[in-house]
JSON list of C-alpha atoms in Angstrom, two decimals:
[
{"chain": "B", "resi": 1, "resn": "MET", "atom": "CA", "xyz": [15.56, 32.06, 7.03]},
{"chain": "B", "resi": 2, "resn": "PRO", "atom": "CA", "xyz": [17.15, 34.75, 4.84]},
{"chain": "B", "resi": 3, "resn": "ARG", "atom": "CA", "xyz": [15.04, 37.83, 4.35]},
{"chain": "B", "resi": 4, "resn": "ASN", "atom": "CA", "xyz": [14.98, 37.50, 0.52]},
{"chain": "B", "resi": 5, "resn": "TYR", "atom": "CA", "xyz": [13.95, 33.89, 0.47]},
{"chain": "B", "resi": 6, "resn": "PHE", "atom": "CA", "xyz": [10.34, 34.61, -0.55]},
{"chain": "B", "resi": 7, "resn": "LYS", "atom": "CA", "xyz": [11.32, 37.60, -2.76]},
{"chain": "B", "resi": 8, "resn": "ASN", "atom": "CA", "xyz": [11.16, 35.76, -5.99]},
{"chain": "B", "resi": 9, "resn": "MET", "atom": "CA", "xyz": [9.18, 32.48, -5.82]},
{"chain": "B", "resi": 10, "resn": "SER", "atom": "CA", "xyz": [8.51, 32.42, -9.58]},
{"chain": "B", "resi": 11, "resn": "LYS", "atom": "CA", "xyz": [11.94, 30.94, -10.29]},
{"chain": "B", "resi": 12, "resn": "GLY", "atom": "CA", "xyz": [13.45, 27.73, -9.10]},
{"chain": "B", "resi": 13, "resn": "ALA", "atom": "CA", "xyz": [13.36, 23.98, -9.22]},
{"chain": "B", "resi": 14, "resn": "TYR", "atom": "CA", "xyz": [10.70, 21.45, -8.50]},
{"chain": "B", "resi": 15, "resn": "ILE", "atom": "CA", "xyz": [10.32, 17.76, -7.75]},
{"chain": "B", "resi": 16, "resn": "LEU", "atom": "CA", "xyz": [7.34, 15.63, -8.89]},
{"chain": "B", "resi": 17, "resn": "LEU", "atom": "CA", "xyz": [6.83, 12.61, -6.68]},
{"chain": "B", "resi": 18, "resn": "ILE", "atom": "CA", "xyz": [5.21, 10.23, -9.06]},
{"chain": "B", "resi": 19, "resn": "ASN", "atom": "CA", "xyz": [3.48, 6.87, -8.48]},
{"chain": "B", "resi": 20, "resn": "LEU", "atom": "CA", "xyz": [3.75, 4.45, -11.40]},
{"chain": "B", "resi": 21, "resn": "PRO", "atom": "CA", "xyz": [1.08, 1.77, -10.72]},
{"chain": "B", "resi": 22, "resn": "THR", "atom": "CA", "xyz": [2.44, -0.95, -13.06]},
{"chain": "B", "resi": 23, "resn": "ASP", "atom": "CA", "xyz": [5.68, -1.91, -14.75]},
{"chain": "B", "resi": 24, "resn": "CYS", "atom": "CA", "xyz": [5.70, -0.33, -18.27]},
{"chain": "B", "resi": 25, "resn": "LEU", "atom": "CA", "xyz": [7.63, 0.94, -21.21]},
{"chain": "B", "resi": 26, "resn": "ILE", "atom": "CA", "xyz": [7.79, 4.70, -21.58]},
{"chain": "B", "resi": 27, "resn": "LYS", "atom": "CA", "xyz": [8.45, 5.84, -25.14]},
{"chain": "B", "resi": 28, "resn": "SER", "atom": "CA", "xyz": [9.23, 9.46, -26.12]},
{"chain": "B", "resi": 29, "resn": "LYS", "atom": "CA", "xyz": [9.92, 10.55, -29.69]},
{"chain": "B", "resi": 30, "resn": "ALA", "atom": "CA", "xyz": [13.53, 9.50, -29.57]},
{"chain": "B", "resi": 31, "resn": "SER", "atom": "CA", "xyz": [14.05, 7.27, -26.44]},
{"chain": "B", "resi": 32, "resn": "SER", "atom": "CA", "xyz": [12.48, 4.61, -24.34]},
{"chain": "B", "resi": 33, "resn": "TRP", "atom": "CA", "xyz": [12.77, 3.39, -20.80]},
{"chain": "B", "resi": 34, "resn": "GLN", "atom": "CA", "xyz": [11.49, 0.17, -19.13]},
{"chain": "B", "resi": 35, "resn": "LEU", "atom": "CA", "xyz": [10.30, 1.29, -15.64]},
{"chain": "B", "resi": 36, "resn": "SER", "atom": "CA", "xyz": [9.21, -0.88, -12.69]},
{"chain": "B", "resi": 37, "resn": "ARG", "atom": "CA", "xyz": [6.10, 0.11, -10.77]},
{"chain": "B", "resi": 38, "resn": "GLY", "atom": "CA", "xyz": [6.67, 2.25, -7.68]},
{"chain": "B", "resi": 39, "resn": "PHE", "atom": "CA", "xyz": [7.65, 5.78, -6.74]},
{"chain": "B", "resi": 40, "resn": "TYR", "atom": "CA", "xyz": [9.74, 8.08, -8.78]},
{"chain": "B", "resi": 41, "resn": "ALA", "atom": "CA", "xyz": [11.00, 11.66, -8.31]},
{"chain": "B", "resi": 42, "resn": "TYR", "atom": "CA", "xyz": [11.40, 13.90, -11.29]},
{"chain": "B", "resi": 43, "resn": "VAL", "atom": "CA", "xyz": [13.59, 17.01, -10.99]},
{"chain": "B", "resi": 44, "resn": "GLY", "atom": "CA", "xyz": [12.77, 20.05, -13.17]},
{"chain": "B", "resi": 45, "resn": "SER", "atom": "CA", "xyz": [13.35, 23.75, -13.27]},
{"chain": "B", "resi": 46, "resn": "ALA", "atom": "CA", "xyz": [11.48, 26.88, -14.26]},
{"chain": "B", "resi": 47, "resn": "MET", "atom": "CA", "xyz": [13.41, 30.03, -14.46]},
{"chain": "B", "resi": 48, "resn": "ASN", "atom": "CA", "xyz": [10.45, 32.14, -15.74]},
{"chain": "B", "resi": 49, "resn": "ASN", "atom": "CA", "xyz": [7.31, 30.89, -13.99]},
{"chain": "B", "resi": 50, "resn": "LEU", "atom": "CA", "xyz": [7.60, 28.03, -11.52]},
{"chain": "B", "resi": 51, "resn": "GLU", "atom": "CA", "xyz": [3.90, 27.84, -10.66]},
{"chain": "B", "resi": 52, "resn": "LYS", "atom": "CA", "xyz": [2.79, 27.69, -14.29]},
{"chain": "B", "resi": 53, "resn": "ARG", "atom": "CA", "xyz": [5.35, 24.90, -15.09]},
{"chain": "B", "resi": 54, "resn": "VAL", "atom": "CA", "xyz": [4.02, 22.86, -12.28]},
{"chain": "B", "resi": 55, "resn": "GLU", "atom": "CA", "xyz": [0.42, 23.55, -13.26]},
{"chain": "B", "resi": 56, "resn": "ARG", "atom": "CA", "xyz": [1.26, 22.24, -16.79]},
{"chain": "B", "resi": 57, "resn": "HIS", "atom": "CA", "xyz": [2.54, 18.99, -15.40]},
{"chain": "B", "resi": 58, "resn": "LEU", "atom": "CA", "xyz": [-0.65, 18.55, -13.40]},
{"chain": "B", "resi": 59, "resn": "ARG", "atom": "CA", "xyz": [-2.87, 18.95, -16.49]},
{"chain": "B", "resi": 60, "resn": "LYS", "atom": "CA", "xyz": [-3.84, 15.72, -18.32]},
{"chain": "B", "resi": 61, "resn": "ASP", "atom": "CA", "xyz": [-4.65, 17.39, -21.62]},
{"chain": "B", "resi": 62, "resn": "LYS", "atom": "CA", "xyz": [-1.43, 18.83, -23.08]},
{"chain": "B", "resi": 63, "resn": "LYS", "atom": "CA", "xyz": [0.86, 18.54, -25.99]},
{"chain": "B", "resi": 64, "resn": "LYS", "atom": "CA", "xyz": [3.74, 16.14, -25.19]},
{"chain": "B", "resi": 65, "resn": "HIS", "atom": "CA", "xyz": [7.05, 18.14, -25.14]},
{"chain": "B", "resi": 66, "resn": "TRP", "atom": "CA", "xyz": [9.29, 16.68, -22.39]},
{"chain": "B", "resi": 67, "resn": "HIS", "atom": "CA", "xyz": [10.12, 13.07, -21.40]},
{"chain": "B", "resi": 68, "resn": "ILE", "atom": "CA", "xyz": [8.08, 13.54, -18.24]},
{"chain": "B", "resi": 69, "resn": "ASP", "atom": "CA", "xyz": [4.94, 14.14, -20.33]},
{"chain": "B", "resi": 70, "resn": "TYR", "atom": "CA", "xyz": [5.19, 10.61, -21.71]},
{"chain": "B", "resi": 71, "resn": "LEU", "atom": "CA", "xyz": [5.55, 9.13, -18.18]},
{"chain": "B", "resi": 72, "resn": "LEU", "atom": "CA", "xyz": [2.66, 11.19, -16.80]},
{"chain": "B", "resi": 73, "resn": "GLU", "atom": "CA", "xyz": [0.40, 9.45, -19.36]},
{"chain": "B", "resi": 74, "resn": "LYS", "atom": "CA", "xyz": [0.79, 6.24, -17.28]},
{"chain": "B", "resi": 75, "resn": "ALA", "atom": "CA", "xyz": [1.55, 7.61, -13.81]},
{"chain": "B", "resi": 76, "resn": "ASP", "atom": "CA", "xyz": [0.05, 9.95, -11.25]},
{"chain": "B", "resi": 77, "resn": "ILE", "atom": "CA", "xyz": [1.65, 12.87, -9.45]},
{"chain": "B", "resi": 78, "resn": "PHE", "atom": "CA", "xyz": [1.53, 12.06, -5.76]},
{"chain": "B", "resi": 79, "resn": "LEU", "atom": "CA", "xyz": [3.21, 15.24, -4.44]},
{"chain": "B", "resi": 80, "resn": "VAL", "atom": "CA", "xyz": [4.80, 18.40, -5.76]},
{"chain": "B", "resi": 81, "resn": "LEU", "atom": "CA", "xyz": [7.74, 20.13, -4.10]},
{"chain": "B", "resi": 82, "resn": "MET", "atom": "CA", "xyz": [8.61, 23.60, -5.34]},
{"chain": "B", "resi": 83, "resn": "ILE", "atom": "CA", "xyz": [11.97, 25.03, -4.32]},
{"chain": "B", "resi": 84, "resn": "PRO", "atom": "CA", "xyz": [12.11, 28.78, -5.02]},
{"chain": "B", "resi": 85, "resn": "SER", "atom": "CA", "xyz": [15.58, 29.98, -6.06]},
{"chain": "B", "resi": 86, "resn": "SER", "atom": "CA", "xyz": [16.95, 32.80, -8.14]},
{"chain": "B", "resi": 87, "resn": "HIS", "atom": "CA", "xyz": [19.79, 30.40, -9.14]},
{"chain": "B", "resi": 88, "resn": "ARG", "atom": "CA", "xyz": [19.64, 27.38, -11.48]},
{"chain": "B", "resi": 89, "resn": "ILE", "atom": "CA", "xyz": [19.69, 24.50, -8.96]},
{"chain": "B", "resi": 90, "resn": "GLU", "atom": "CA", "xyz": [18.24, 21.71, -11.13]},
{"chain": "B", "resi": 91, "resn": "GLU", "atom": "CA", "xyz": [21.52, 20.12, -11.92]},
{"chain": "B", "resi": 92, "resn": "MET", "atom": "CA", "xyz": [22.81, 20.48, -8.29]},
{"chain": "B", "resi": 93, "resn": "LEU", "atom": "CA", "xyz": [19.61, 18.93, -7.02]},
{"chain": "B", "resi": 94, "resn": "SER", "atom": "CA", "xyz": [19.89, 16.02, -9.41]},
{"chain": "B", "resi": 95, "resn": "HIS", "atom": "CA", "xyz": [23.49, 15.37, -8.43]},
{"chain": "B", "resi": 96, "resn": "HIS", "atom": "CA", "xyz": [22.40, 15.48, -4.79]},
{"chain": "B", "resi": 97, "resn": "LEU", "atom": "CA", "xyz": [19.66, 12.88, -5.42]},
{"chain": "B", "resi": 98, "resn": "GLU", "atom": "CA", "xyz": [22.10, 10.67, -7.36]},
{"chain": "B", "resi": 99, "resn": "LYS", "atom": "CA", "xyz": [23.99, 10.12, -4.09]},
{"chain": "B", "resi": 100, "resn": "PHE", "atom": "CA", "xyz": [20.91, 8.35, -2.61]},
{"chain": "B", "resi": 101, "resn": "PHE", "atom": "CA", "xyz": [18.67, 7.06, -5.38]},
{"chain": "B", "resi": 102, "resn": "LYS", "atom": "CA", "xyz": [19.03, 5.24, -8.67]},
{"chain": "B", "resi": 103, "resn": "PRO", "atom": "CA", "xyz": [18.71, 7.66, -11.59]},
{"chain": "B", "resi": 104, "resn": "ILE", "atom": "CA", "xyz": [16.99, 6.65, -14.80]},
{"chain": "B", "resi": 105, "resn": "LYS", "atom": "CA", "xyz": [19.60, 7.14, -17.40]},
{"chain": "B", "resi": 106, "resn": "ASN", "atom": "CA", "xyz": [19.06, 10.05, -19.88]},
{"chain": "B", "resi": 107, "resn": "PHE", "atom": "CA", "xyz": [15.51, 10.74, -18.65]},
{"chain": "B", "resi": 108, "resn": "GLY", "atom": "CA", "xyz": [14.79, 14.45, -18.67]},
{"chain": "B", "resi": 109, "resn": "SER", "atom": "CA", "xyz": [18.41, 15.65, -18.63]},
{"chain": "B", "resi": 110, "resn": "THR", "atom": "CA", "xyz": [19.20, 16.52, -22.20]},
{"chain": "B", "resi": 111, "resn": "ASP", "atom": "CA", "xyz": [20.21, 20.10, -21.32]},
{"chain": "B", "resi": 112, "resn": "ILE", "atom": "CA", "xyz": [22.25, 19.55, -18.14]},
{"chain": "B", "resi": 113, "resn": "ASP", "atom": "CA", "xyz": [25.18, 17.38, -17.13]},
{"chain": "B", "resi": 114, "resn": "THR", "atom": "CA", "xyz": [23.55, 14.63, -15.07]},
{"chain": "B", "resi": 115, "resn": "THR", "atom": "CA", "xyz": [22.82, 10.91, -15.45]},
{"chain": "B", "resi": 116, "resn": "GLY", "atom": "CA", "xyz": [19.09, 11.62, -15.44]},
{"chain": "B", "resi": 117, "resn": "ASN", "atom": "CA", "xyz": [16.38, 13.77, -13.79]},
{"chain": "B", "resi": 118, "resn": "LEU", "atom": "CA", "xyz": [14.17, 10.86, -12.86]},
{"chain": "B", "resi": 119, "resn": "PHE", "atom": "CA", "xyz": [15.01, 8.69, -9.85]},
{"chain": "B", "resi": 120, "resn": "PHE", "atom": "CA", "xyz": [13.47, 5.54, -8.44]},
{"chain": "B", "resi": 121, "resn": "ILE", "atom": "CA", "xyz": [12.53, 6.20, -4.81]},
{"chain": "B", "resi": 122, "resn": "PRO", "atom": "CA", "xyz": [12.09, 3.32, -2.34]},
{"chain": "B", "resi": 123, "resn": "SER", "atom": "CA", "xyz": [9.72, 5.45, -0.21]},
{"chain": "B", "resi": 124, "resn": "PRO", "atom": "CA", "xyz": [8.28, 8.98, -0.19]},
{"chain": "B", "resi": 125, "resn": "GLU", "atom": "CA", "xyz": [9.61, 9.55, 3.38]},
{"chain": "B", "resi": 126, "resn": "GLN", "atom": "CA", "xyz": [13.20, 8.89, 2.24]},
{"chain": "B", "resi": 127, "resn": "LEU", "atom": "CA", "xyz": [12.82, 11.53, -0.51]},
{"chain": "B", "resi": 128, "resn": "LEU", "atom": "CA", "xyz": [11.40, 14.10, 1.85]},
{"chain": "B", "resi": 129, "resn": "ASN", "atom": "CA", "xyz": [14.31, 13.61, 4.35]},
{"chain": "B", "resi": 130, "resn": "ILE", "atom": "CA", "xyz": [16.91, 14.03, 1.59]},
{"chain": "B", "resi": 131, "resn": "ILE", "atom": "CA", "xyz": [15.14, 17.11, 0.17]},
{"chain": "B", "resi": 132, "resn": "GLN", "atom": "CA", "xyz": [14.90, 18.63, 3.55]},
{"chain": "B", "resi": 133, "resn": "SER", "atom": "CA", "xyz": [18.70, 18.50, 4.01]},
{"chain": "B", "resi": 134, "resn": "PHE", "atom": "CA", "xyz": [19.24, 19.82, 0.51]},
{"chain": "B", "resi": 135, "resn": "ILE", "atom": "CA", "xyz": [17.06, 22.85, 1.14]},
{"chain": "B", "resi": 136, "resn": "ARG", "atom": "CA", "xyz": [18.72, 23.47, 4.50]},
{"chain": "B", "resi": 137, "resn": "ASN", "atom": "CA", "xyz": [22.26, 23.15, 3.11]},
{"chain": "B", "resi": 138, "resn": "PHE", "atom": "CA", "xyz": [21.98, 24.68, -0.33]},
{"chain": "B", "resi": 139, "resn": "VAL", "atom": "CA", "xyz": [18.95, 26.74, -0.80]},
{"chain": "B", "resi": 140, "resn": "LEU", "atom": "CA", "xyz": [18.53, 28.61, 2.51]},
{"chain": "B", "resi": 141, "resn": "SER", "atom": "CA", "xyz": [22.23, 29.59, 2.45]},
{"chain": "B", "resi": 142, "resn": "GLU", "atom": "CA", "xyz": [21.77, 31.53, -0.83]}
]
């Protein structure tokens, strides 16, 4: 592991593994998505304070700002993966997940060039294996 890997853990990307218990319509201010029950992975980034961003997602009482806030009203966070990086890796991570999982079009990706930042995940184990290879190949080589 590179010596500077833990140097700045306050920046990076994160993945929320989310369990949606029932089929439902998610509506934000400007968009809507019909989602089937199951597991989803949401990719986000925080280049100022990674821990505080994740803590915000874990809170139930918050002002809705991002697409994910509307989903989390109806779903539960099952697992959080934080990937410290001094580089902006959110877009790269979403593109990597698109190779393996179905993205939800235009969900959470208004500021980057991806199909979406939310992915339907057949099983948590599959996601963990894919993320492990991403970290090994892209993050630890920084």
